[in-house]
Amino acid sequence: MTDARRGRPRSDQADRAILGAAADLLTSVGYERLSVEGIAARAGVAKQTIYRRWPSKAAVVAEAVLAAQSGVAIAPPADTGDLRADLQEWALQYGLWLADPVVSAMIRGLVAAAVDSQTNATRLYDHLADPIRTAILSRLTQEAERGTLRKNADLDALIDAILGTMLYRVLSSLTDAPKPDLGGLMNILVDGVRAQ
Amino acid sequence: MTDARRGRPRSDQADRAILGAAADLLTSVGYERLSVEGIAARAGVAKQTIYRRWPSKAAVVAEAVLAAQSGVAIAPPADTGDLRADLQEWALQYGLWLADPVVSAMIRGLVAAAVDSQTNATRLYDHLADPIRTAILSRLTQEAERGTLRKNADLDALIDAILGTMLYRVLSSLTDAPKPDLGGLMNILVDGVRAQ
DNA sequence: AAGTCATCGCAACGGTGCGTATTGTTAATG
DNA sequence: CATTAACAATACGCACCGTTGCGATGACTT
């Protein structure tokens, strides 16, 4: 029997160095000026070591963004009984996270990578959006069970609106700091789904 | 006096051929696989003729997208007195326009170009988003004057939500046809800003 | 201890594409 | 006719992608 894992195993340290270097360069120079050779140089790694793991530059960047984001816990909104206040507070925290230039640069890089390779686009958006979707949906579900939401409210559309607004502001802001205030949006959305 | 326009004038036909070729290639192969040399070849034009007009590939693509979009009239929502129905109808029409693979590819190209060169990002987003913003805002203003909207409703946030949701769906949909249904969103938004 | 084998860093390669420069030609203006 | 600038064609330098060959390294097997 030939064991599937013979020979020298891949270095975990190389993995971390590559992803870390990719994240660093992404935030410092942006996706367009980021090169695989630059990643290799900064990581102290041969280019082949990168291509042995990922098939393309877009895939490396995608993985780096996911790895960096997976360290961030997406806490669901608190449940104080006041949906508006809970979502406002959550949006404030999340908006501040988005306003971080590092985070903005990463998201821009994610979008660029997704435009690059359609194959990974769905996976990327899913991995980034799903935690947020789950977090908000869990809070909305609590609310719905108390009967304080309209029965036919399209909660998916509501979440798309939150995600879309955040993405739009990140992409359309020239400076690295998008307008973080989602308070007005949350007011509209809460009033739009709340039982009358 | 040296007249500013001496010598051979630039060819309008070359302008049209370049922008047309850029738009064609953008929708057929996407931004990633689009090259200035490819544009020149398809337009039957020397590469230098392109670089005499625009400073970079991103600028050419940006101009091509804007030129293609400027032909589309962004009609404001009708005013039948029923804001919900008016916005639903407008969203339906606009959603169908977005679902066109050609339009989706163009928007993806726009985003890619914007990520490429931050310089043009604001100009691009403004040119594309402003007509929509103006169209919706004019309808909302009519409504506000009748006193049927909450006084403190954040109309900018509402418009950001519409634009953001559309953009998010275009970018995150793997197929070329994003989910065009904005009905659920419009319901929430209308209920969220309507006077109680 | 010796052998196996996938990984490692290093280096070079072909290919693509950006943006620039050169050359001779063509269409306007004075 | 002289001047001027855009034109097509073409070559160039450069950066980078993705691939390949090399000898060395290190965990596993026998």
CSV table of C-alpha atoms (C1' of nucleotides) in Angstrom, one decimal:
chain,number,residue,atom,x,y,z
A,1,MET,CA,0.0,0.0,0.0
A,2,THR,CA,1.3,3.4,-0.9
A,3,ASP,CA,0.4,5.8,1.8
A,4,ALA,CA,-1.2,8.9,0.5
A,5,ARG,CA,1.2,11.0,2.6
A,6,ARG,CA,4.7,10.0,2.0
A,7,GLY,CA,7.7,12.1,1.5
A,8,ARG,CA,8.3,15.4,3.2
A,9,PRO,CA,5.1,16.9,4.5
A,10,ARG,CA,4.2,20.4,3.7
A,11,SER,CA,5.4,23.1,6.0
A,12,ASP,CA,2.6,24.6,8.1
A,13,GLN,CA,4.9,27.5,8.7
A,14,ALA,CA,5.1,28.1,4.9
A,15,ASP,CA,1.3,28.1,4.8
A,16,ARG,CA,1.1,30.8,7.5
A,17,ALA,CA,3.9,32.8,6.0
A,18,ILE,CA,2.3,32.8,2.5
A,19,LEU,CA,-1.1,33.7,3.7
A,20,GLY,CA,0.3,36.3,6.1
A,21,ALA,CA,2.4,37.9,3.4
A,22,ALA,CA,-0.5,37.9,1.0
A,23,ALA,CA,-2.7,39.7,3.5
A,24,ASP,CA,0.0,42.2,4.4
A,25,LEU,CA,0.6,43.1,0.8
A,26,LEU,CA,-3.0,43.2,0.0
A,27,THR,CA,-3.6,45.8,2.6
A,28,SER,CA,-0.5,47.8,1.9
A,29,VAL,CA,-0.3,47.9,-1.9
A,30,GLY,CA,-3.8,46.6,-3.0
A,31,TYR,CA,-4.8,43.8,-5.3
A,32,GLU,CA,-3.6,45.3,-8.6
A,33,ARG,CA,-0.1,45.8,-7.4
A,34,LEU,CA,0.1,42.5,-5.6
A,35,SER,CA,2.2,39.8,-7.3
A,36,VAL,CA,2.8,36.2,-6.5
A,37,GLU,CA,6.5,36.8,-6.7
A,38,GLY,CA,6.1,39.6,-4.2
A,39,ILE,CA,4.2,37.3,-1.8
A,40,ALA,CA,7.0,34.7,-2.2
A,41,ALA,CA,9.7,37.2,-1.5
A,42,ARG,CA,8.0,38.6,1.6
A,43,ALA,CA,7.1,35.1,2.9
A,44,GLY,CA,10.7,33.9,2.4
A,45,VAL,CA,9.4,31.2,0.2
A,46,ALA,CA,9.9,29.9,-3.3
A,47,LYS,CA,7.2,30.7,-5.8
A,48,GLN,CA,6.7,27.1,-6.5
A,49,THR,CA,5.8,26.6,-2.9
A,50,ILE,CA,2.9,28.8,-3.5
A,51,TYR,CA,1.8,27.2,-6.7
A,52,ARG,CA,2.0,23.8,-5.1
A,53,ARG,CA,-0.8,24.9,-2.8
A,54,TRP,CA,-3.0,27.2,-4.9
A,55,PRO,CA,-3.6,27.3,-8.7
A,56,SER,CA,-3.7,31.0,-9.2
A,57,LYS,CA,-3.0,34.4,-7.7
A,58,ALA,CA,-6.8,34.9,-7.2
A,59,ALA,CA,-7.0,31.7,-5.2
A,60,VAL,CA,-4.1,32.7,-2.9
A,61,VAL,CA,-5.7,36.0,-2.2
A,62,ALA,CA,-9.1,34.4,-1.6
A,63,GLU,CA,-7.7,32.0,0.9
A,64,ALA,CA,-5.7,34.8,2.6
A,65,VAL,CA,-8.9,36.9,3.0
A,66,LEU,CA,-10.9,34.0,4.3
A,67,ALA,CA,-8.2,33.0,6.7
A,68,ALA,CA,-7.9,36.6,8.0
A,69,GLN,CA,-11.6,36.9,8.3
A,70,SER,CA,-12.2,33.6,10.0
A,71,GLY,CA,-10.3,34.9,13.0
A,72,VAL,CA,-12.9,37.5,13.5
A,73,ALA,CA,-15.9,36.4,15.4
A,74,ILE,CA,-19.2,37.5,13.9
A,75,ALA,CA,-21.2,37.9,17.1
A,76,PRO,CA,-24.9,37.9,16.6
A,77,PRO,CA,-26.7,41.0,17.8
A,78,ALA,CA,-27.6,41.0,21.5
A,79,ASP,CA,-31.2,40.3,22.5
A,80,THR,CA,-32.3,43.0,24.9
A,81,GLY,CA,-35.8,42.8,23.7
A,82,ASP,CA,-35.4,46.0,21.7
A,83,LEU,CA,-34.7,45.0,18.1
A,84,ARG,CA,-33.9,48.5,16.9
A,85,ALA,CA,-31.4,49.1,19.6
A,86,ASP,CA,-29.8,45.7,19.2
A,87,LEU,CA,-29.4,46.1,15.5
A,88,GLN,CA,-28.1,49.6,15.8
A,89,GLU,CA,-25.5,48.5,18.3
A,90,TRP,CA,-24.5,45.6,16.1
A,91,ALA,CA,-24.3,47.8,13.0
A,92,LEU,CA,-22.2,50.3,14.9
A,93,GLN,CA,-19.7,47.6,15.9
A,94,TYR,CA,-19.6,46.1,12.4
A,95,GLY,CA,-19.4,49.4,10.7
A,96,LEU,CA,-16.3,50.3,12.8
A,97,TRP,CA,-14.8,47.0,11.7
A,98,LEU,CA,-15.5,47.8,8.1
A,99,ALA,CA,-14.0,51.3,8.5
A,100,ASP,CA,-10.7,49.8,9.3
A,101,PRO,CA,-8.5,50.4,6.2
A,102,VAL,CA,-7.1,46.9,6.5
A,103,VAL,CA,-10.5,45.4,6.4
A,104,SER,CA,-11.6,47.6,3.5
A,105,ALA,CA,-8.5,46.7,1.5
A,106,MET,CA,-9.2,43.1,2.1
A,107,ILE,CA,-12.7,43.3,0.9
A,108,ARG,CA,-11.7,45.2,-2.2
A,109,GLY,CA,-9.1,42.4,-2.8
A,110,LEU,CA,-11.8,39.8,-2.3
A,111,VAL,CA,-14.0,41.5,-4.9
A,112,ALA,CA,-11.1,41.8,-7.3
A,113,ALA,CA,-10.3,38.1,-6.8
A,114,ALA,CA,-13.9,37.2,-7.4
A,115,VAL,CA,-14.1,39.1,-10.6
A,116,ASP,CA,-10.9,37.4,-11.6
A,117,SER,CA,-12.1,33.9,-11.3
A,118,GLN,CA,-15.8,33.3,-11.4
A,119,THR,CA,-15.2,29.8,-10.0
A,120,ASN,CA,-14.4,31.1,-6.6
A,121,ALA,CA,-16.8,34.0,-6.5
A,122,THR,CA,-19.7,32.0,-5.0
A,123,ARG,CA,-17.5,30.3,-2.5
A,124,LEU,CA,-15.9,33.6,-1.4
A,125,TYR,CA,-19.1,35.5,-1.1
A,126,ASP,CA,-20.7,32.6,0.8
A,127,HIS,CA,-17.9,32.3,3.2
A,128,LEU,CA,-17.8,36.0,4.0
A,129,ALA,CA,-21.5,36.6,3.9
A,130,ASP,CA,-22.8,33.5,5.6
A,131,PRO,CA,-21.6,34.3,9.1
A,132,ILE,CA,-23.2,37.7,8.9
A,133,ARG,CA,-26.4,36.2,7.5
A,134,THR,CA,-26.5,33.6,10.2
A,135,ALA,CA,-25.8,36.1,12.9
A,136,ILE,CA,-28.6,38.5,11.9
A,137,LEU,CA,-31.0,35.8,11.0
A,138,SER,CA,-30.7,34.2,14.5
A,139,ARG,CA,-31.7,37.5,16.1
A,140,LEU,CA,-34.5,38.1,13.7
A,141,THR,CA,-35.8,34.6,14.3
A,142,GLN,CA,-36.0,35.2,18.0
A,143,GLU,CA,-38.0,38.3,17.2
A,144,ALA,CA,-40.3,36.5,14.8
A,145,GLU,CA,-41.1,33.9,17.4
A,146,ARG,CA,-42.5,36.6,19.6
A,147,GLY,CA,-44.7,37.7,16.8
A,148,THR,CA,-43.3,41.2,16.6
A,149,LEU,CA,-42.4,40.9,12.9
A,150,ARG,CA,-44.7,40.9,10.0
A,151,LYS,CA,-45.5,37.4,8.9
A,152,ASN,CA,-44.6,37.9,5.2
A,153,ALA,CA,-41.5,40.0,5.8
A,154,ASP,CA,-38.7,39.0,3.4
A,155,LEU,CA,-35.9,38.5,5.8
A,156,ASP,CA,-33.4,37.4,3.1
A,157,ALA,CA,-34.0,40.7,1.3
A,158,LEU,CA,-33.4,42.5,4.5
A,159,ILE,CA,-30.0,40.8,5.0
A,160,ASP,CA,-29.1,41.4,1.4
A,161,ALA,CA,-29.8,45.1,2.0
A,162,ILE,CA,-27.4,45.2,4.9
A,163,LEU,CA,-24.7,43.2,3.2
A,164,GLY,CA,-25.2,45.1,-0.1
A,165,THR,CA,-25.1,48.5,1.6
A,166,MET,CA,-21.9,47.7,3.4
A,167,LEU,CA,-20.3,46.4,0.3
A,168,TYR,CA,-21.4,49.3,-1.8
A,169,ARG,CA,-19.9,51.8,0.7
A,170,VAL,CA,-16.6,49.9,0.9
A,171,LEU,CA,-16.3,49.8,-2.9
A,172,SER,CA,-17.5,53.3,-3.7
A,173,SER,CA,-15.6,55.2,-1.0
A,174,LEU,CA,-12.4,56.7,-2.5
A,175,THR,CA,-10.7,57.0,0.9
A,176,ASP,CA,-10.0,53.8,2.8
A,177,ALA,CA,-12.7,54.6,5.4
A,178,PRO,CA,-16.2,54.1,4.2
A,179,LYS,CA,-19.0,55.9,5.9
A,180,PRO,CA,-19.6,53.6,8.8
A,181,ASP,CA,-23.0,54.9,9.9
A,182,LEU,CA,-25.7,52.3,9.2
A,183,GLY,CA,-28.1,53.8,11.7
A,184,GLY,CA,-30.4,55.4,9.2
A,185,LEU,CA,-30.6,52.1,7.2
A,186,MET,CA,-31.3,50.1,10.3
A,187,ASN,CA,-34.1,52.4,11.3
A,188,ILE,CA,-35.8,52.0,7.9
A,189,LEU,CA,-35.3,48.2,8.0
A,190,VAL,CA,-36.6,47.7,11.5
A,191,ASP,CA,-39.6,49.9,10.8
A,192,GLY,CA,-40.1,48.0,7.6
A,193,VAL,CA,-40.3,44.6,9.1
A,194,ARG,CA,-41.9,45.3,12.5
A,195,ALA,CA,-45.5,44.4,13.1
A,196,GLN,CA,-47.7,47.4,13.2
B,1,MET,CA,-0.9,82.3,-32.3
B,2,THR,CA,-0.7,78.6,-32.3
B,3,ASP,CA,-4.1,77.2,-32.7
B,4,ALA,CA,-4.9,74.5,-30.3
B,5,ARG,CA,-6.3,72.3,-33.0
B,6,ARG,CA,-3.9,72.1,-35.8
B,7,GLY,CA,-2.7,69.0,-37.6
B,8,ARG,CA,-4.8,66.0,-38.3
B,9,PRO,CA,-7.9,65.8,-36.1
B,10,ARG,CA,-8.7,62.7,-34.1
B,11,SER,CA,-11.0,60.3,-35.8
B,12,ASP,CA,-14.5,60.1,-34.3
B,13,GLN,CA,-14.8,56.8,-36.0
B,14,ALA,CA,-11.8,55.5,-34.1
B,15,ASP,CA,-13.4,56.7,-30.8
B,16,ARG,CA,-16.5,54.7,-31.5
B,17,ALA,CA,-14.6,51.7,-32.7
B,18,ILE,CA,-12.4,51.6,-29.6
B,19,LEU,CA,-15.3,52.0,-27.1
B,20,GLY,CA,-17.4,49.5,-29.0
B,21,ALA,CA,-14.7,46.9,-29.2
B,22,ALA,CA,-14.0,47.4,-25.5
B,23,ALA,CA,-17.6,46.9,-24.6
B,24,ASP,CA,-17.9,43.8,-26.8
B,25,LEU,CA,-14.8,42.2,-25.4
B,26,LEU,CA,-15.8,43.1,-21.8
B,27,THR,CA,-19.1,41.3,-22.2
B,28,SER,CA,-17.7,38.3,-24.1
B,29,VAL,CA,-14.5,37.5,-22.2
B,30,GLY,CA,-14.7,39.7,-19.0
B,31,TYR,CA,-12.3,42.2,-17.6
B,32,GLU,CA,-9.6,39.7,-16.6
B,33,ARG,CA,-9.1,38.4,-20.1
B,34,LEU,CA,-9.5,41.7,-21.8
B,35,SER,CA,-6.4,43.3,-23.2
B,36,VAL,CA,-5.7,46.7,-24.8
B,37,GLU,CA,-4.1,44.9,-27.7
B,38,GLY,CA,-7.2,42.9,-28.1
B,39,ILE,CA,-9.3,46.0,-28.2
B,40,ALA,CA,-7.0,47.6,-30.8
B,41,ALA,CA,-7.1,44.5,-32.9
B,42,ARG,CA,-10.9,44.3,-32.8
B,43,ALA,CA,-11.3,48.0,-33.4
B,44,GLY,CA,-8.9,47.9,-36.4
B,45,VAL,CA,-6.8,50.5,-34.7
B,46,ALA,CA,-3.2,50.9,-33.5
B,47,LYS,CA,-2.6,50.5,-29.8
B,48,GLN,CA,-1.0,54.0,-29.7
B,49,THR,CA,-4.3,55.4,-30.9
B,50,ILE,CA,-5.9,54.1,-27.7
B,51,TYR,CA,-3.2,55.4,-25.4
B,52,ARG,CA,-3.4,58.8,-27.1
B,53,ARG,CA,-6.9,59.0,-25.7
B,54,TRP,CA,-6.9,57.2,-22.4
B,55,PRO,CA,-4.0,56.8,-19.9
B,56,SER,CA,-4.7,53.2,-18.9
B,57,LYS,CA,-6.7,50.1,-19.6
B,58,ALA,CA,-9.0,50.8,-16.7
B,59,ALA,CA,-9.7,54.2,-18.1
B,60,VAL,CA,-10.7,52.8,-21.4
B,61,VAL,CA,-13.0,50.2,-19.8
B,62,ALA,CA,-14.5,52.8,-17.6
B,63,GLU,CA,-15.3,55.1,-20.5
B,64,ALA,CA,-16.7,52.2,-22.5
B,65,VAL,CA,-19.1,51.3,-19.7
B,66,LEU,CA,-20.2,54.8,-19.1
B,67,ALA,CA,-20.7,55.3,-22.9
B,68,ALA,CA,-22.8,52.1,-23.1
B,69,GLN,CA,-24.8,53.1,-20.0
B,70,SER,CA,-25.4,56.6,-21.0
B,71,GLY,CA,-27.6,55.3,-23.8
B,72,VAL,CA,-29.9,53.8,-21.2
B,73,ALA,CA,-32.4,56.3,-19.9
B,74,ILE,CA,-32.9,55.9,-16.2
B,75,ALA,CA,-36.5,56.8,-15.9
B,76,PRO,CA,-37.8,57.9,-12.5
B,77,PRO,CA,-40.5,55.8,-11.0
B,78,ALA,CA,-44.0,56.7,-12.1
B,79,ASP,CA,-46.2,58.7,-9.7
B,80,THR,CA,-49.5,57.0,-9.5
B,81,GLY,CA,-49.9,58.0,-5.9
B,82,ASP,CA,-49.1,54.5,-4.7
B,83,LEU,CA,-45.4,54.7,-3.7
B,84,ARG,CA,-45.2,50.9,-3.1
B,85,ALA,CA,-46.6,50.0,-6.5
B,86,ASP,CA,-44.5,52.6,-8.2
B,87,LEU,CA,-41.2,51.4,-6.7
B,88,GLN,CA,-42.2,47.8,-7.3
B,89,GLU,CA,-42.7,48.5,-10.9
B,90,TRP,CA,-39.5,50.5,-11.2
B,91,ALA,CA,-37.5,47.8,-9.4
B,92,LEU,CA,-39.0,45.2,-11.7
B,93,GLN,CA,-37.9,47.0,-14.8
B,94,TYR,CA,-34.5,47.9,-13.4
B,95,GLY,CA,-34.0,44.3,-12.2
B,96,LEU,CA,-34.7,43.0,-15.6
B,97,TRP,CA,-32.1,45.4,-17.1
B,98,LEU,CA,-29.6,44.1,-14.5
B,99,ALA,CA,-30.4,40.5,-15.3
B,100,ASP,CA,-29.2,41.0,-18.8
B,101,PRO,CA,-25.8,39.2,-19.0
B,102,VAL,CA,-24.4,42.0,-21.0
B,103,VAL,CA,-25.3,44.5,-18.3
B,104,SER,CA,-24.0,42.3,-15.6
B,105,ALA,CA,-20.7,41.7,-17.3
B,106,MET,CA,-20.4,45.5,-17.8
B,107,ILE,CA,-21.0,46.2,-14.1
B,108,ARG,CA,-18.5,43.5,-13.1
B,109,GLY,CA,-16.0,45.2,-15.4
B,110,LEU,CA,-16.8,48.5,-13.9
B,111,VAL,CA,-16.0,47.2,-10.5
B,112,ALA,CA,-12.8,45.6,-11.7
B,113,ALA,CA,-11.7,48.8,-13.2
B,114,ALA,CA,-12.6,50.7,-10.1
B,115,VAL,CA,-10.6,48.3,-8.0
B,116,ASP,CA,-7.7,48.7,-10.5
B,117,SER,CA,-7.4,52.4,-10.3
B,118,GLN,CA,-8.8,54.2,-7.2
B,119,THR,CA,-8.6,57.4,-9.1
B,120,ASN,CA,-11.5,56.7,-11.3
B,121,ALA,CA,-13.5,54.8,-8.8
B,122,THR,CA,-15.5,57.8,-7.5
B,123,ARG,CA,-16.1,59.2,-10.9
B,124,LEU,CA,-17.3,55.8,-12.1
B,125,TYR,CA,-19.6,55.1,-9.2
B,126,ASP,CA,-20.9,58.6,-9.4
B,127,HIS,CA,-21.8,58.4,-13.0
B,128,LEU,CA,-23.5,55.1,-12.7
B,129,ALA,CA,-25.2,55.6,-9.4
B,130,ASP,CA,-26.2,59.3,-9.7
B,131,PRO,CA,-28.9,58.8,-12.3
B,132,ILE,CA,-30.5,56.1,-10.2
B,133,ARG,CA,-30.1,58.2,-7.1
B,134,THR,CA,-31.7,61.2,-8.8
B,135,ALA,CA,-34.5,59.1,-10.2
B,136,ILE,CA,-35.5,57.6,-7.0
B,137,LEU,CA,-35.0,60.7,-5.0
B,138,SER,CA,-37.3,62.7,-7.2
B,139,ARG,CA,-40.1,60.3,-6.6
B,140,LEU,CA,-39.4,60.2,-2.9
B,141,THR,CA,-39.4,64.0,-2.7
B,142,GLN,CA,-42.8,64.1,-4.3
B,143,GLU,CA,-44.0,61.7,-1.6
B,144,ALA,CA,-42.4,63.6,1.2
B,145,GLU,CA,-44.1,66.8,0.1
B,146,ARG,CA,-47.4,65.1,0.6
B,147,GLY,CA,-46.3,64.3,4.1
B,148,THR,CA,-46.6,60.6,3.6
B,149,LEU,CA,-43.1,59.9,4.7
B,150,ARG,CA,-41.6,60.0,8.2
B,151,LYS,CA,-39.9,63.3,8.7
B,152,ASN,CA,-36.6,61.8,9.9
B,153,ALA,CA,-36.4,59.0,7.3
B,154,ASP,CA,-32.8,58.7,6.0
B,155,LEU,CA,-33.5,58.7,2.2
B,156,ASP,CA,-29.9,58.5,1.3
B,157,ALA,CA,-29.6,55.3,3.3
B,158,LEU,CA,-32.7,54.0,1.5
B,159,ILE,CA,-31.1,54.6,-1.9
B,160,ASP,CA,-27.8,53.1,-0.7
B,161,ALA,CA,-29.7,50.0,0.2
B,162,ILE,CA,-31.3,49.7,-3.2
B,163,LEU,CA,-28.0,50.3,-5.0
B,164,GLY,CA,-26.0,48.1,-2.7
B,165,THR,CA,-28.5,45.2,-3.0
B,166,MET,CA,-28.4,45.3,-6.7
B,167,LEU,CA,-24.6,45.5,-6.8
B,168,TYR,CA,-24.3,42.7,-4.3
B,169,ARG,CA,-26.5,40.5,-6.3
B,170,VAL,CA,-24.7,41.2,-9.5
B,171,LEU,CA,-21.3,40.5,-8.0
B,172,SER,CA,-22.3,37.5,-5.9
B,173,SER,CA,-24.3,35.6,-8.5
B,174,LEU,CA,-22.1,33.0,-10.2
B,175,THR,CA,-24.3,32.8,-13.3
B,176,ASP,CA,-24.7,35.9,-15.4
B,177,ALA,CA,-28.2,36.4,-14.3
B,178,PRO,CA,-28.6,37.8,-10.8
B,179,LYS,CA,-31.8,37.3,-8.9
B,180,PRO,CA,-33.8,40.2,-10.3
B,181,ASP,CA,-36.6,40.2,-7.7
B,182,LEU,CA,-36.4,43.3,-5.6
B,183,GLY,CA,-40.0,43.1,-4.5
B,184,GLY,CA,-39.3,41.9,-0.9
B,185,LEU,CA,-36.7,44.6,-0.4
B,186,MET,CA,-39.0,47.3,-1.7
B,187,ASN,CA,-41.8,46.2,0.6
B,188,ILE,CA,-39.5,46.5,3.6
B,189,LEU,CA,-38.2,49.9,2.5
B,190,VAL,CA,-41.5,51.4,1.8
B,191,ASP,CA,-43.0,50.3,5.1
B,192,GLY,CA,-39.8,51.5,6.7
B,193,VAL,CA,-40.1,55.1,5.5
B,194,ARG,CA,-43.9,55.5,5.3
B,195,ALA,CA,-45.6,57.6,7.8
B,196,GLN,CA,-47.6,55.5,10.3
C,1,DA,C1',21.1,2.6,9.0
C,2,DA,C1',19.7,2.8,4.4
C,3,DG,C1',16.2,3.9,1.1
C,4,DT,C1',12.1,6.3,-0.6
C,5,DC,C1',9.7,10.3,-2.0
C,6,DA,C1',7.3,14.7,-1.7
C,7,DT,C1',8.6,19.0,-0.3
C,8,DC,C1',11.9,22.7,0.0
C,9,DG,C1',14.7,27.1,-2.0
C,10,DC,C1',16.7,28.6,-6.1
C,11,DA,C1',16.8,29.8,-10.7
C,12,DA,C1',15.6,29.9,-15.3
C,13,DC,C1',12.1,29.8,-19.0
C,14,DG,C1',8.2,30.8,-22.4
C,15,DG,C1',4.4,33.6,-22.8
C,16,DT,C1',1.3,37.5,-22.2
C,17,DG,C1',0.3,42.1,-21.8
C,18,DC,C1',1.1,47.0,-20.3
C,19,DG,C1',2.8,51.3,-21.6
C,20,DT,C1',6.4,53.8,-24.5
C,21,DA,C1',9.0,55.0,-28.5
C,22,DT,C1',10.0,55.1,-33.5
C,23,DT,C1',8.9,55.4,-38.5
C,24,DG,C1',6.7,56.6,-42.4
C,25,DT,C1',2.0,58.2,-44.0
C,26,DT,C1',-2.2,60.9,-44.0
C,27,DA,C1',-5.3,64.7,-43.2
C,28,DA,C1',-6.1,69.1,-41.7
C,29,DT,C1',-4.4,74.2,-41.2
C,30,DG,C1',-1.7,78.7,-42.5
D,1,DC,C1',3.7,74.3,-50.1
D,2,DA,C1',5.1,74.0,-45.1
D,3,DT,C1',3.6,72.9,-40.7
D,4,DT,C1',1.4,70.1,-37.4
D,5,DA,C1',-0.7,66.3,-35.3
D,6,DA,C1',-3.1,62.0,-35.7
D,7,DC,C1',-2.7,57.7,-38.0
D,8,DA,C1',-1.2,52.3,-38.7
D,9,DA,C1',2.5,49.4,-37.9
D,10,DT,C1',6.0,47.7,-35.3
D,11,DA,C1',9.5,47.1,-32.0
D,12,DC,C1',10.9,47.6,-27.3
D,13,DG,C1',11.7,47.3,-22.1
D,14,DC,C1',9.6,45.7,-18.3
D,15,DA,C1',6.8,43.2,-15.0
D,16,DC,C1',4.6,39.3,-13.9
D,17,DC,C1',2.2,34.7,-14.5
D,18,DG,C1',2.6,30.0,-14.3
D,19,DT,C1',5.8,26.1,-15.4
D,20,DT,C1',9.9,23.3,-15.2
D,21,DG,C1',14.5,21.5,-13.7
D,22,DC,C1',17.8,21.2,-10.2
D,23,DG,C1',20.1,19.6,-5.9
D,24,DA,C1',19.1,19.6,-1.0
D,25,DT,C1',16.1,18.5,3.0
D,26,DG,C1',13.5,15.9,6.1
D,27,DA,C1',9.8,12.7,7.6
D,28,DC,C1',8.5,8.2,6.8
D,29,DT,C1',9.3,3.0,5.6
D,30,DT,C1',11.9,-1.3,5.6
